[in-house]
PDB file of C-alpha atoms in Angstrom:
ATOM      1  CA  MET A1309       0.000   0.000   0.000  1.00 41.00           C
ATOM      2  CA  ALA A1310       1.271   3.480  -0.831  1.00 45.00           C
ATOM      3  CA  PRO A1311       1.940   5.747   2.150  1.00 48.00           C
ATOM      4  CA  THR A1312      -0.249   8.732   2.774  1.00 47.00           C
ATOM      5  CA  ALA A1313       0.704  12.276   1.896  1.00 48.00           C
ATOM      6  CA  ASN A1314       0.765  13.249   5.586  1.00 45.00           C
ATOM      7  CA  ARG A1315       4.278  11.867   6.011  1.00 46.00           C
ATOM      8  CA  HIS A1316       5.504  14.533   3.585  1.00 47.00           C
ATOM      9  CA  ARG A1317       4.213  17.572   5.464  1.00 50.00           C
ATOM     10  CA  CYS A1318       7.216  18.241   7.672  1.00 56.00           C
ATOM     11  CA  ASN A1319       8.227  21.095   5.355  1.00 65.00           C
ATOM     12  CA  VAL A1320       4.937  22.994   5.388  1.00 64.00           C
ATOM     13  CA  GLY A1321       5.500  26.614   4.412  1.00 76.00           C
ATOM     14  CA  LYS A1322       8.191  25.826   1.861  1.00 90.00           C
ATOM     15  CA  PRO A1323       7.468  25.849  -1.900  1.00 94.00           C
ATOM     16  CA  GLN A1324       5.605  22.704  -2.899  1.00 97.00           C
ATOM     17  CA  LEU A1325       6.467  20.388  -5.717  1.00 96.00           C
ATOM     18  CA  VAL A1326       5.411  16.929  -6.826  1.00 99.00           C
ATOM     19  CA  VAL A1327       8.054  14.643  -8.314  1.00 99.00           C
ATOM     20  CA  ILE A1328       7.128  11.821 -10.683  1.00 99.00           C
ATOM     21  CA  ALA A1329      10.054   9.430 -11.035  1.00 99.00           C
ATOM     22  CA  GLY A1330      10.660   5.925 -12.267  1.00 98.00           C
ATOM     23  CA  PRO A1331      12.451   3.900 -14.923  1.00 98.00           C
ATOM     24  CA  THR A1332      12.433   4.718 -18.593  1.00 98.00           C
ATOM     25  CA  ALA A1333       9.270   3.679 -20.473  1.00 97.00           C
ATOM     26  CA  SER A1334       7.200   3.475 -17.272  1.00 98.00           C
ATOM     27  CA  GLY A1335       4.706   6.165 -18.287  1.00 97.00           C
ATOM     28  CA  LYS A1336       6.082   9.171 -16.397  1.00 98.00           C
ATOM     29  CA  THR A1337       5.453  11.705 -19.159  1.00 98.00           C
ATOM     30  CA  ALA A1338       1.815  10.789 -19.718  1.00 98.00           C
ATOM     31  CA  LEU A1339       1.131  10.731 -15.982  1.00 98.00           C
ATOM     32  CA  GLY A1340       2.838  14.079 -15.499  1.00 98.00           C
ATOM     33  CA  VAL A1341       0.758  15.708 -18.223  1.00 98.00           C
ATOM     34  CA  GLU A1342      -2.425  14.211 -16.775  1.00 98.00           C
ATOM     35  CA  LEU A1343      -1.731  15.392 -13.232  1.00 98.00           C
ATOM     36  CA  ALA A1344      -0.443  18.818 -14.246  1.00 98.00           C
ATOM     37  CA  GLY A1345      -3.544  19.388 -16.328  1.00 98.00           C
ATOM     38  CA  ARG A1346      -5.740  18.619 -13.332  1.00 98.00           C
ATOM     39  CA  CYS A1347      -3.985  20.913 -10.860  1.00 97.00           C
ATOM     40  CA  ASN A1348      -2.972  24.019 -12.840  1.00 97.00           C
ATOM     41  CA  ALA A1349       0.687  23.003 -12.885  1.00 98.00           C
ATOM     42  CA  GLU A1350       3.597  23.187 -15.264  1.00 99.00           C
ATOM     43  CA  ILE A1351       6.272  20.541 -15.676  1.00 99.00           C
ATOM     44  CA  VAL A1352       9.999  20.700 -15.032  1.00 99.00           C
ATOM     45  CA  SER A1353      11.760  17.958 -16.979  1.00 99.00           C
ATOM     46  CA  ALA A1354      14.456  16.129 -15.007  1.00 99.00           C
ATOM     47  CA  ASP A1355      15.989  14.243 -17.915  1.00 98.00           C
ATOM     48  CA  SER A1356      19.678  14.618 -18.720  1.00 96.00           C
ATOM     49  CA  ARG A1357      19.228  14.095 -22.478  1.00 97.00           C
ATOM     50  CA  GLN A1358      16.031  16.009 -23.125  1.00 98.00           C
ATOM     51  CA  VAL A1359      17.875  19.260 -22.432  1.00 98.00           C
ATOM     52  CA  TYR A1360      19.504  18.925 -25.876  1.00 98.00           C
ATOM     53  CA  ARG A1361      17.965  20.494 -28.959  1.00 98.00           C
ATOM     54  CA  TYR A1362      17.205  18.321 -32.004  1.00 98.00           C
ATOM     55  CA  LEU A1363      17.397  15.074 -29.987  1.00 98.00           C
ATOM     56  CA  ASP A1364      13.683  14.385 -29.903  1.00 98.00           C
ATOM     57  CA  ILE A1365      12.918  10.806 -30.920  1.00 99.00           C
ATOM     58  CA  GLY A1366      15.895   9.140 -29.259  1.00 98.00           C
ATOM     59  CA  THR A1367      15.259  10.892 -25.945  1.00 98.00           C
ATOM     60  CA  ALA A1368      11.482  10.286 -25.960  1.00 98.00           C
ATOM     61  CA  LYS A1369      10.674  13.958 -25.459  1.00 98.00           C
ATOM     62  CA  PRO A1370       7.041  14.844 -24.776  1.00 98.00           C
ATOM     63  CA  THR A1371       5.042  15.057 -27.980  1.00 97.00           C
ATOM     64  CA  SER A1372       3.941  18.367 -29.459  1.00 97.00           C
ATOM     65  CA  HIS A1373       0.422  17.570 -28.236  1.00 97.00           C
ATOM     66  CA  GLU A1374       1.661  17.002 -24.667  1.00 98.00           C
ATOM     67  CA  ARG A1375       3.697  20.197 -24.782  1.00 98.00           C
ATOM     68  CA  ARG A1376       0.703  22.177 -25.995  1.00 97.00           C
ATOM     69  CA  ALA A1377      -1.456  20.702 -23.246  1.00 98.00           C
ATOM     70  CA  VAL A1378       1.000  21.537 -20.448  1.00 98.00           C
ATOM     71  CA  ARG A1379       3.972  23.867 -20.529  1.00 99.00           C
ATOM     72  CA  HIS A1380       7.285  22.059 -20.059  1.00 99.00           C
ATOM     73  CA  HIS A1381      10.532  23.581 -18.788  1.00 99.00           C
ATOM     74  CA  LEU A1382      14.148  22.464 -19.357  1.00 99.00           C
ATOM     75  CA  LEU A1383      13.541  20.915 -22.754  1.00 99.00           C
ATOM     76  CA  ASP A1384      15.726  22.011 -25.698  1.00 98.00           C
ATOM     77  CA  VAL A1385      17.974  24.123 -23.476  1.00 98.00           C
ATOM     78  CA  VAL A1386      21.396  23.604 -25.103  1.00 98.00           C
ATOM     79  CA  GLU A1387      23.004  22.612 -28.397  1.00 98.00           C
ATOM     80  CA  PRO A1388      24.151  18.986 -28.742  1.00 97.00           C
ATOM     81  CA  GLU A1389      27.831  19.894 -28.463  1.00 95.00           C
ATOM     82  CA  ALA A1390      27.363  21.878 -25.248  1.00 93.00           C
ATOM     83  CA  GLY A1391      28.174  20.605 -21.804  1.00 86.00           C
ATOM     84  CA  PHE A1392      25.383  20.298 -19.265  1.00 92.00           C
ATOM     85  CA  ASP A1393      25.737  19.151 -15.683  1.00 88.00           C
ATOM     86  CA  VAL A1394      23.708  18.731 -12.530  1.00 89.00           C
ATOM     87  CA  ALA A1395      24.715  22.128 -11.151  1.00 88.00           C
ATOM     88  CA  ARG A1396      23.369  23.873 -14.232  1.00 94.00           C
ATOM     89  CA  PHE A1397      20.218  21.789 -14.097  1.00 96.00           C
ATOM     90  CA  ARG A1398      19.618  22.830 -10.512  1.00 95.00           C
ATOM     91  CA  ARG A1399      20.088  26.526 -11.313  1.00 95.00           C
ATOM     92  CA  LEU A1400      17.760  26.434 -14.309  1.00 98.00           C
ATOM     93  CA  ALA A1401      15.162  24.320 -12.523  1.00 98.00           C
ATOM     94  CA  GLN A1402      15.143  26.683  -9.550  1.00 97.00           C
ATOM     95  CA  ALA A1403      14.703  29.670 -11.878  1.00 98.00           C
ATOM     96  CA  ALA A1404      11.820  27.928 -13.659  1.00 98.00           C
ATOM     97  CA  ILE A1405      10.154  27.056 -10.346  1.00 98.00           C
ATOM     98  CA  ASP A1406      10.500  30.638  -9.116  1.00 97.00           C
ATOM     99  CA  ASP A1407       8.869  31.883 -12.328  1.00 98.00           C
ATOM    100  CA  MET A1408       6.037  29.359 -12.061  1.00 98.00           C
ATOM    101  CA  ARG A1409       5.305  30.348  -8.474  1.00 96.00           C
ATOM    102  CA  ARG A1410       5.207  34.037  -9.387  1.00 97.00           C
ATOM    103  CA  ARG A1411       2.575  33.196 -11.986  1.00 98.00           C
ATOM    104  CA  GLY A1412       0.515  31.131  -9.568  1.00 97.00           C
ATOM    105  CA  LYS A1413       1.368  27.773 -11.140  1.00 98.00           C
ATOM    106  CA  ARG A1414       1.957  24.564  -9.230  1.00 98.00           C
ATOM    107  CA  VAL A1415       5.095  22.556  -9.950  1.00 99.00           C
ATOM    108  CA  VAL A1416       5.394  18.961 -11.167  1.00 99.00           C
ATOM    109  CA  VAL A1417       8.881  17.541 -11.784  1.00 99.00           C
ATOM    110  CA  VAL A1418       9.003  14.589 -14.183  1.00 99.00           C
ATOM    111  CA  GLY A1419      12.039  12.512 -15.064  1.00 98.00           C
ATOM    112  CA  GLY A1420      14.251   9.509 -14.677  1.00 97.00           C
ATOM    113  CA  THR A1421      17.589  11.184 -13.950  1.00 96.00           C
ATOM    114  CA  GLY A1422      17.838  10.473 -10.254  1.00 94.00           C
ATOM    115  CA  LEU A1423      20.860  12.687  -9.674  1.00 90.00           C
ATOM    116  CA  TYR A1424      18.998  15.716 -11.029  1.00 96.00           C
ATOM    117  CA  ILE A1425      15.989  15.041  -8.831  1.00 97.00           C
ATOM    118  CA  ARG A1426      18.127  14.512  -5.746  1.00 92.00           C
ATOM    119  CA  ALA A1427      20.123  17.698  -6.372  1.00 92.00           C
ATOM    120  CA  LEU A1428      16.932  19.723  -6.762  1.00 96.00           C
ATOM    121  CA  THR A1429      15.130  18.330  -3.734  1.00 95.00           C
ATOM    122  CA  ARG A1430      17.997  17.564  -1.335  1.00 88.00           C
ATOM    123  CA  GLY A1431      20.967  19.688  -2.342  1.00 84.00           C
ATOM    124  CA  LEU A1432      24.059  19.334  -4.462  1.00 76.00           C
ATOM    125  CA  CYS A1433      27.352  17.696  -3.558  1.00 71.00           C
ATOM    126  CA  ALA A1434      29.820  20.129  -5.090  1.00 68.00           C
ATOM    127  CA  GLY A1435      33.164  18.322  -5.060  1.00 75.00           C
ATOM    128  CA  PRO A1436      36.271  19.975  -6.541  1.00 81.00           C
ATOM    129  CA  PRO A1437      35.797  22.502  -9.368  1.00 80.00           C
ATOM    130  CA  ALA A1438      35.951  21.383 -12.980  1.00 80.00           C
ATOM    131  CA  ASP A1439      39.334  21.084 -14.680  1.00 85.00           C
ATOM    132  CA  ALA A1440      39.005  21.597 -18.442  1.00 85.00           C
ATOM    133  CA  ALA A1441      42.465  20.227 -19.213  1.00 90.00           C
ATOM    134  CA  LEU A1442      41.874  17.015 -17.258  1.00 91.00           C
ATOM    135  CA  ARG A1443      38.486  16.530 -18.886  1.00 88.00           C
ATOM    136  CA  ALA A1444      40.048  16.942 -22.325  1.00 87.00           C
ATOM    137  CA  ARG A1445      42.731  14.357 -21.513  1.00 90.00           C
ATOM    138  CA  LEU A1446      40.163  11.853 -20.293  1.00 91.00           C
ATOM    139  CA  ARG A1447      38.058  12.263 -23.424  1.00 87.00           C
ATOM    140  CA  GLN A1448      41.149  11.936 -25.594  1.00 88.00           C
ATOM    141  CA  GLN A1449      42.094   8.717 -23.830  1.00 88.00           C
ATOM    142  CA  GLU A1450      38.581   7.381 -24.383  1.00 84.00           C
ATOM    143  CA  ALA A1451      38.827   8.232 -28.091  1.00 82.00           C
ATOM    144  CA  GLU A1452      42.231   6.583 -28.441  1.00 84.00           C
ATOM    145  CA  VAL A1453      41.592   3.437 -26.406  1.00 85.00           C
ATOM    146  CA  GLY A1454      37.927   3.025 -27.285  1.00 72.00           C
ATOM    147  CA  GLY A1455      35.506   0.596 -25.751  1.00 65.00           C
ATOM    148  CA  ASP A1456      34.478   1.288 -22.164  1.00 87.00           C
ATOM    149  CA  PHE A1457      37.821   2.752 -21.091  1.00 89.00           C
ATOM    150  CA  LEU A1458      36.413   5.465 -18.821  1.00 92.00           C
ATOM    151  CA  HIS A1459      33.994   3.086 -17.143  1.00 94.00           C
ATOM    152  CA  ARG A1460      36.694   0.470 -16.546  1.00 93.00           C
ATOM    153  CA  ARG A1461      38.970   3.093 -15.020  1.00 93.00           C
ATOM    154  CA  LEU A1462      36.212   4.354 -12.759  1.00 94.00           C
ATOM    155  CA  GLN A1463      35.515   0.781 -11.654  1.00 95.00           C
ATOM    156  CA  GLN A1464      39.098   0.700 -10.359  1.00 94.00           C
ATOM    157  CA  LEU A1465      38.972   4.105  -8.630  1.00 95.00           C
ATOM    158  CA  ASP A1466      35.356   4.383  -7.448  1.00 93.00           C
ATOM    159  CA  PRO A1467      33.387   1.122  -7.824  1.00 93.00           C
ATOM    160  CA  PRO A1468      30.148   2.455  -6.236  1.00 91.00           C
ATOM    161  CA  ALA A1469      30.030   5.385  -8.671  1.00 89.00           C
ATOM    162  CA  ALA A1470      30.816   3.120 -11.620  1.00 92.00           C
ATOM    163  CA  ALA A1471      27.991   0.780 -10.646  1.00 89.00           C
ATOM    164  CA  ARG A1472      25.483   3.632 -11.001  1.00 82.00           C
ATOM    165  CA  LEU A1473      26.687   4.842 -14.407  1.00 85.00           C
ATOM    166  CA  HIS A1474      26.226   3.493 -17.911  1.00 80.00           C
ATOM    167  CA  PRO A1475      29.527   2.691 -19.667  1.00 86.00           C
ATOM    168  CA  HIS A1476      28.642   5.244 -22.371  1.00 78.00           C
ATOM    169  CA  ASP A1477      27.588   8.038 -20.005  1.00 80.00           C
ATOM    170  CA  THR A1478      30.719   9.991 -20.839  1.00 82.00           C
ATOM    171  CA  LEU A1479      29.749  13.238 -19.129  1.00 78.00           C
ATOM    172  CA  ARG A1480      29.197  11.665 -15.720  1.00 82.00           C
ATOM    173  CA  LEU A1481      32.069   9.223 -16.047  1.00 90.00           C
ATOM    174  CA  VAL A1482      34.427  12.117 -16.753  1.00 89.00           C
ATOM    175  CA  ARG A1483      33.099  14.066 -13.761  1.00 87.00           C
ATOM    176  CA  ALA A1484      33.427  11.094 -11.416  1.00 90.00           C
ATOM    177  CA  LEU A1485      36.996  10.480 -12.569  1.00 93.00           C
ATOM    178  CA  GLU A1486      37.765  14.183 -12.338  1.00 90.00           C
ATOM    179  CA  VAL A1487      36.645  14.253  -8.706  1.00 89.00           C
ATOM    180  CA  VAL A1488      38.746  11.314  -7.580  1.00 92.00           C
ATOM    181  CA  LEU A1489      41.816  12.304  -9.606  1.00 94.00           C
ATOM    182  CA  LEU A1490      41.777  15.913  -8.392  1.00 90.00           C
ATOM    183  CA  SER A1491      40.842  15.337  -4.766  1.00 88.00           C
ATOM    184  CA  GLY A1492      42.011  11.810  -4.067  1.00 91.00           C
ATOM    185  CA  THR A1493      38.548  11.086  -2.684  1.00 90.00           C
ATOM    186  CA  PRO A1494      35.968   9.111  -4.689  1.00 90.00           C
ATOM    187  CA  LEU A1495      32.784  10.902  -5.680  1.00 86.00           C
ATOM    188  CA  SER A1496      30.775   8.269  -3.818  1.00 85.00           C
ATOM    189  CA  GLN A1497      32.527   9.341  -0.583  1.00 86.00           C
ATOM    190  CA  TRP A1498      31.904  13.040  -1.291  1.00 80.00           C
ATOM    191  CA  GLN A1499      28.232  12.207  -1.691  1.00 73.00           C
ATOM    192  CA  ALA A1500      28.135  10.109   1.472  1.00 78.00           C
ATOM    193  CA  ARG A1501      29.652  12.961   3.493  1.00 73.00           C
ATOM    194  CA  HIS A1502      27.229  15.496   2.056  1.00 60.00           C
ATOM    195  CA  GLY A1503      24.278  13.384   3.121  1.00 56.00           C
ATOM    196  CA  PHE A1504      21.798  15.248   0.899  1.00 58.00           C
ATOM    197  CA  ARG A1505      19.950  16.612   3.900  1.00 68.00           C
ATOM    198  CA  GLU A1506      18.907  19.956   2.433  1.00 72.00           C
ATOM    199  CA  GLN A1507      15.140  20.347   2.106  1.00 86.00           C
ATOM    200  CA  PRO A1508      14.407  23.495   0.087  1.00 91.00           C
ATOM    201  CA  PHE A1509      10.930  22.259  -0.889  1.00 95.00           C
ATOM    202  CA  ASP A1510       7.882  20.566   0.540  1.00 96.00           C
ATOM    203  CA  THR A1511       8.085  17.580  -1.774  1.00 97.00           C
ATOM    204  CA  LEU A1512       5.799  14.683  -2.626  1.00 98.00           C
ATOM    205  CA  MET A1513       7.750  11.881  -4.306  1.00 98.00           C
ATOM    206  CA  ILE A1514       5.728   9.618  -6.602  1.00 98.00           C
ATOM    207  CA  GLY A1515       7.515   6.563  -7.997  1.00 98.00           C
ATOM    208  CA  LEU A1516       6.224   4.380 -10.828  1.00 98.00           C
ATOM    209  CA  LYS A1517       7.039   0.714 -10.374  1.00 97.00           C
ATOM    210  CA  PRO A1518       5.787  -1.307 -13.337  1.00 96.00           C
ATOM    211  CA  ASP A1519       5.801  -5.070 -13.528  1.00 96.00           C
ATOM    212  CA  ARG A1520       9.234  -6.057 -14.813  1.00 96.00           C
ATOM    213  CA  ALA A1521       8.001  -8.263 -17.644  1.00 97.00           C
ATOM    214  CA  ARG A1522       5.582  -5.584 -18.799  1.00 97.00           C
ATOM    215  CA  LEU A1523       8.293  -2.923 -18.554  1.00 98.00           C
ATOM    216  CA  TYR A1524      10.714  -4.943 -20.636  1.00 98.00           C
ATOM    217  CA  GLU A1525       7.989  -5.568 -23.189  1.00 98.00           C
ATOM    218  CA  ARG A1526       7.258  -1.852 -23.289  1.00 98.00           C
ATOM    219  CA  ILE A1527      10.962  -1.055 -23.708  1.00 98.00           C
ATOM    220  CA  GLY A1528      11.207  -3.332 -26.718  1.00 98.00           C
ATOM    221  CA  GLN A1529       8.080  -1.802 -28.193  1.00 98.00           C
ATOM    222  CA  ARG A1530       9.329   1.734 -27.595  1.00 98.00           C
ATOM    223  CA  CYS A1531      12.691   1.041 -29.225  1.00 98.00           C
ATOM    224  CA  ARG A1532      10.949  -0.268 -32.325  1.00 98.00           C
ATOM    225  CA  GLU A1533       8.577   2.710 -32.348  1.00 98.00           C
ATOM    226  CA  MET A1534      11.545   5.077 -32.154  1.00 98.00           C
ATOM    227  CA  VAL A1535      13.088   3.525 -35.244  1.00 98.00           C
ATOM    228  CA  GLN A1536       9.767   3.479 -37.067  1.00 98.00           C
ATOM    229  CA  GLY A1537       9.269   7.097 -36.038  1.00 98.00           C
ATOM    230  CA  GLY A1538      12.516   8.219 -37.636  1.00 98.00           C
ATOM    231  CA  LEU A1539      15.395   7.710 -35.185  1.00 98.00           C
ATOM    232  CA  VAL A1540      17.846   6.856 -37.967  1.00 98.00           C
ATOM    233  CA  GLU A1541      16.773   9.932 -39.914  1.00 98.00           C
ATOM    234  CA  GLU A1542      17.072  12.074 -36.774  1.00 99.00           C
ATOM    235  CA  LEU A1543      20.676  10.992 -36.308  1.00 98.00           C
ATOM    236  CA  ARG A1544      21.473  11.508 -39.983  1.00 98.00           C
ATOM    237  CA  GLY A1545      19.958  14.979 -39.740  1.00 98.00           C
ATOM    238  CA  LEU A1546      22.197  15.806 -36.783  1.00 98.00           C
ATOM    239  CA  TRP A1547      25.236  14.820 -38.824  1.00 98.00           C
ATOM    240  CA  GLN A1548      24.018  16.937 -41.721  1.00 98.00           C
ATOM    241  CA  ARG A1549      23.734  19.892 -39.352  1.00 97.00           C
ATOM    242  CA  GLY A1550      27.435  19.480 -38.691  1.00 98.00           C
ATOM    243  CA  TYR A1551      27.330  17.750 -35.322  1.00 97.00           C
ATOM    244  CA  SER A1552      30.108  15.225 -34.837  1.00 96.00           C
ATOM    245  CA  PRO A1553      29.116  11.569 -34.435  1.00 95.00           C
ATOM    246  CA  ASP A1554      31.595  11.495 -31.556  1.00 92.00           C
ATOM    247  CA  LEU A1555      29.718  13.998 -29.371  1.00 93.00           C
ATOM    248  CA  PRO A1556      29.138  12.470 -25.911  1.00 90.00           C
ATOM    249  CA  VAL A1557      25.358  12.792 -26.144  1.00 94.00           C
ATOM    250  CA  LEU A1558      25.417  10.901 -29.453  1.00 96.00           C
ATOM    251  CA  GLN A1559      27.181   7.994 -27.750  1.00 92.00           C
ATOM    252  CA  THR A1560      24.115   7.361 -25.589  1.00 95.00           C
ATOM    253  CA  ILE A1561      21.483   4.662 -25.990  1.00 97.00           C
ATOM    254  CA  GLY A1562      19.719   4.697 -29.330  1.00 98.00           C
ATOM    255  CA  TYR A1563      22.058   7.048 -31.123  1.00 98.00           C
ATOM    256  CA  ALA A1564      25.071   4.777 -30.601  1.00 96.00           C
ATOM    257  CA  GLN A1565      23.225   1.792 -32.084  1.00 98.00           C
ATOM    258  CA  MET A1566      21.839   3.745 -35.040  1.00 98.00           C
ATOM    259  CA  ARG A1567      25.298   5.101 -35.804  1.00 98.00           C
ATOM    260  CA  ARG A1568      26.448   1.546 -36.422  1.00 97.00           C
ATOM    261  CA  VAL A1569      23.513   1.077 -38.794  1.00 98.00           C
ATOM    262  CA  LEU A1570      24.342   4.238 -40.748  1.00 98.00           C
ATOM    263  CA  GLU A1571      27.994   3.218 -40.953  1.00 97.00           C
ATOM    264  CA  ASN A1572      27.004  -0.270 -42.177  1.00 96.00           C
ATOM    265  CA  ARG A1573      28.556  -1.918 -39.128  1.00 96.00           C
ATOM    266  CA  SER A1574      25.284  -3.419 -37.932  1.00 95.00           C
ATOM    267  CA  GLY A1575      21.949  -4.523 -39.274  1.00 96.00           C
ATOM    268  CA  LEU A1576      18.818  -2.814 -38.024  1.00 97.00           C
ATOM    269  CA  GLU A1577      17.468  -5.813 -36.102  1.00 97.00           C
ATOM    270  CA  GLU A1578      20.799  -6.365 -34.382  1.00 98.00           C
ATOM    271  CA  ALA A1579      20.897  -2.685 -33.445  1.00 98.00           C
ATOM    272  CA  LEU A1580      17.348  -2.834 -32.092  1.00 98.00           C
ATOM    273  CA  THR A1581      18.198  -5.835 -29.934  1.00 98.00           C
ATOM    274  CA  ASP A1582      21.253  -4.073 -28.533  1.00 98.00           C
ATOM    275  CA  MET A1583      19.300  -0.855 -27.968  1.00 98.00           C
ATOM    276  CA  ALA A1584      16.602  -2.689 -26.027  1.00 98.00           C
ATOM    277  CA  GLN A1585      19.186  -4.566 -23.961  1.00 98.00           C
ATOM    278  CA  HIS A1586      20.974  -1.356 -22.961  1.00 97.00           C
ATOM    279  CA  THR A1587      17.658   0.306 -22.177  1.00 98.00           C
ATOM    280  CA  ARG A1588      16.676  -2.565 -19.874  1.00 98.00           C
ATOM    281  CA  ARG A1589      19.979  -2.163 -18.047  1.00 95.00           C
ATOM    282  CA  LEU A1590      19.312   1.559 -17.715  1.00 96.00           C
ATOM    283  CA  ALA A1591      15.864   0.859 -16.268  1.00 97.00           C
ATOM    284  CA  LYS A1592      17.397  -1.515 -13.735  1.00 95.00           C
ATOM    285  CA  ARG A1593      19.902   1.122 -12.602  1.00 93.00           C
ATOM    286  CA  GLN A1594      17.162   3.735 -12.363  1.00 96.00           C
ATOM    287  CA  MET A1595      15.058   1.477 -10.156  1.00 96.00           C
ATOM    288  CA  THR A1596      18.062   0.775  -7.928  1.00 93.00           C
ATOM    289  CA  TRP A1597      18.583   4.517  -7.508  1.00 92.00           C
ATOM    290  CA  PHE A1598      14.960   5.368  -6.806  1.00 96.00           C
ATOM    291  CA  ARG A1599      14.472   2.487  -4.361  1.00 94.00           C
ATOM    292  CA  ALA A1600      17.083   4.197  -2.197  1.00 89.00           C
ATOM    293  CA  GLU A1601      14.904   7.319  -1.901  1.00 90.00           C
ATOM    294  CA  PRO A1602      13.257   6.963   1.529  1.00 87.00           C
ATOM    295  CA  GLU A1603      10.337   9.314   0.812  1.00 92.00           C
ATOM    296  CA  MET A1604       9.246   7.663  -2.439  1.00 97.00           C
ATOM    297  CA  CYS A1605       5.589   6.601  -2.624  1.00 98.00           C
ATOM    298  CA  TRP A1606       5.349   3.699  -5.052  1.00 98.00           C
ATOM    299  CA  PHE A1607       2.485   3.034  -7.442  1.00 98.00           C
ATOM    300  CA  GLU A1608       1.788   0.907 -10.468  1.00 96.00           C
ATOM    301  CA  PRO A1609       1.611   3.066 -13.617  1.00 95.00           C
ATOM    302  CA  GLY A1610      -2.108   2.469 -14.076  1.00 94.00           C
ATOM    303  CA  GLN A1611      -3.114   3.736 -10.630  1.00 97.00           C
ATOM    304  CA  VAL A1612      -3.773   7.264 -11.864  1.00 97.00           C
ATOM    305  CA  ASN A1613      -6.779   7.931  -9.639  1.00 96.00           C
ATOM    306  CA  ARG A1614      -4.972   6.771  -6.498  1.00 97.00           C
ATOM    307  CA  ILE A1615      -2.015   8.950  -7.393  1.00 98.00           C
ATOM    308  CA  TRP A1616      -4.301  11.906  -8.069  1.00 98.00           C
ATOM    309  CA  THR A1617      -5.952  11.482  -4.677  1.00 98.00           C
ATOM    310  CA  MET A1618      -2.566  11.786  -2.995  1.00 98.00           C
ATOM    311  CA  VAL A1619      -1.516  14.749  -5.154  1.00 98.00           C
ATOM    312  CA  ALA A1620      -4.801  16.594  -4.537  1.00 97.00           C
ATOM    313  CA  ARG A1621      -4.441  16.063  -0.784  1.00 97.00           C
ATOM    314  CA  PHE A1622      -0.846  17.270  -0.919  1.00 97.00           C
ATOM    315  CA  PHE A1623      -1.757  20.450  -2.808  1.00 97.00           C
ATOM    316  CA  GLN A1624      -4.938  20.787  -0.706  1.00 95.00           C
ATOM    317  CA  ILE A1625      -7.096  21.063  -3.799  1.00 91.00           C
TER     318      ILE A1625
END
């Protein structure tokens, strides 16, 4: 049974927000649009890939219909070659929330990037400042050695951090390596010391927990729908715009597999199988992350009315 909203009211008087989290393909976007439409809210996207312009199909951005129905923030924020990190997300999300509150809008945060959600709701573990030269060296080493070089190195230096990151998540792998190489202390230890005890908001955490077999079926279906919807053409279009195939964001799930198709290194069915497999692994890591959130209220994706009852009580509608 899902817990009641009363357990979340220790921060009464602070700005309120509802978070809808869960693994990829669990129905977060549709639920967020439904709930936001019912409670005069706007949505803050907490997705580390949807911030990039032109990456629409491969990142499963909300449809044009969903975006017309409810205003979304933090979509299409930066160009594909630009860097984007959790600190910038937090700044932009806070600015969007401040603007929404001034206009009398409620706030719903929707996404599967657990680090972004944690930073927004419980504070940010800063670590040492960025070092552009070190980052460049790490990326150069990855390009020269190939494979999962960065991930393998992080497994040696910070196994807990490596366990949470996809081998192709170059941005976060570089940051985790940067932290341990500059400070001598693994990122996982920085995070443990921080404790994430800040509470800037009165937050209701809603987690979607689909049946595993159904989720995996949905992942396979979504991957095929992405290809049928033009994922290969989207990637080709990015290349034609002048974006390098080696950009970190284009090494992520979906784009990496379709690159092999375009370069005649893989057949489409083989690429689809690999894409679905990597997406299932991502979903597993996301669930591991969100299960560690003590305030998460878990629901099956179809329990919209039960979720709405909790949200309405939380917002006192």
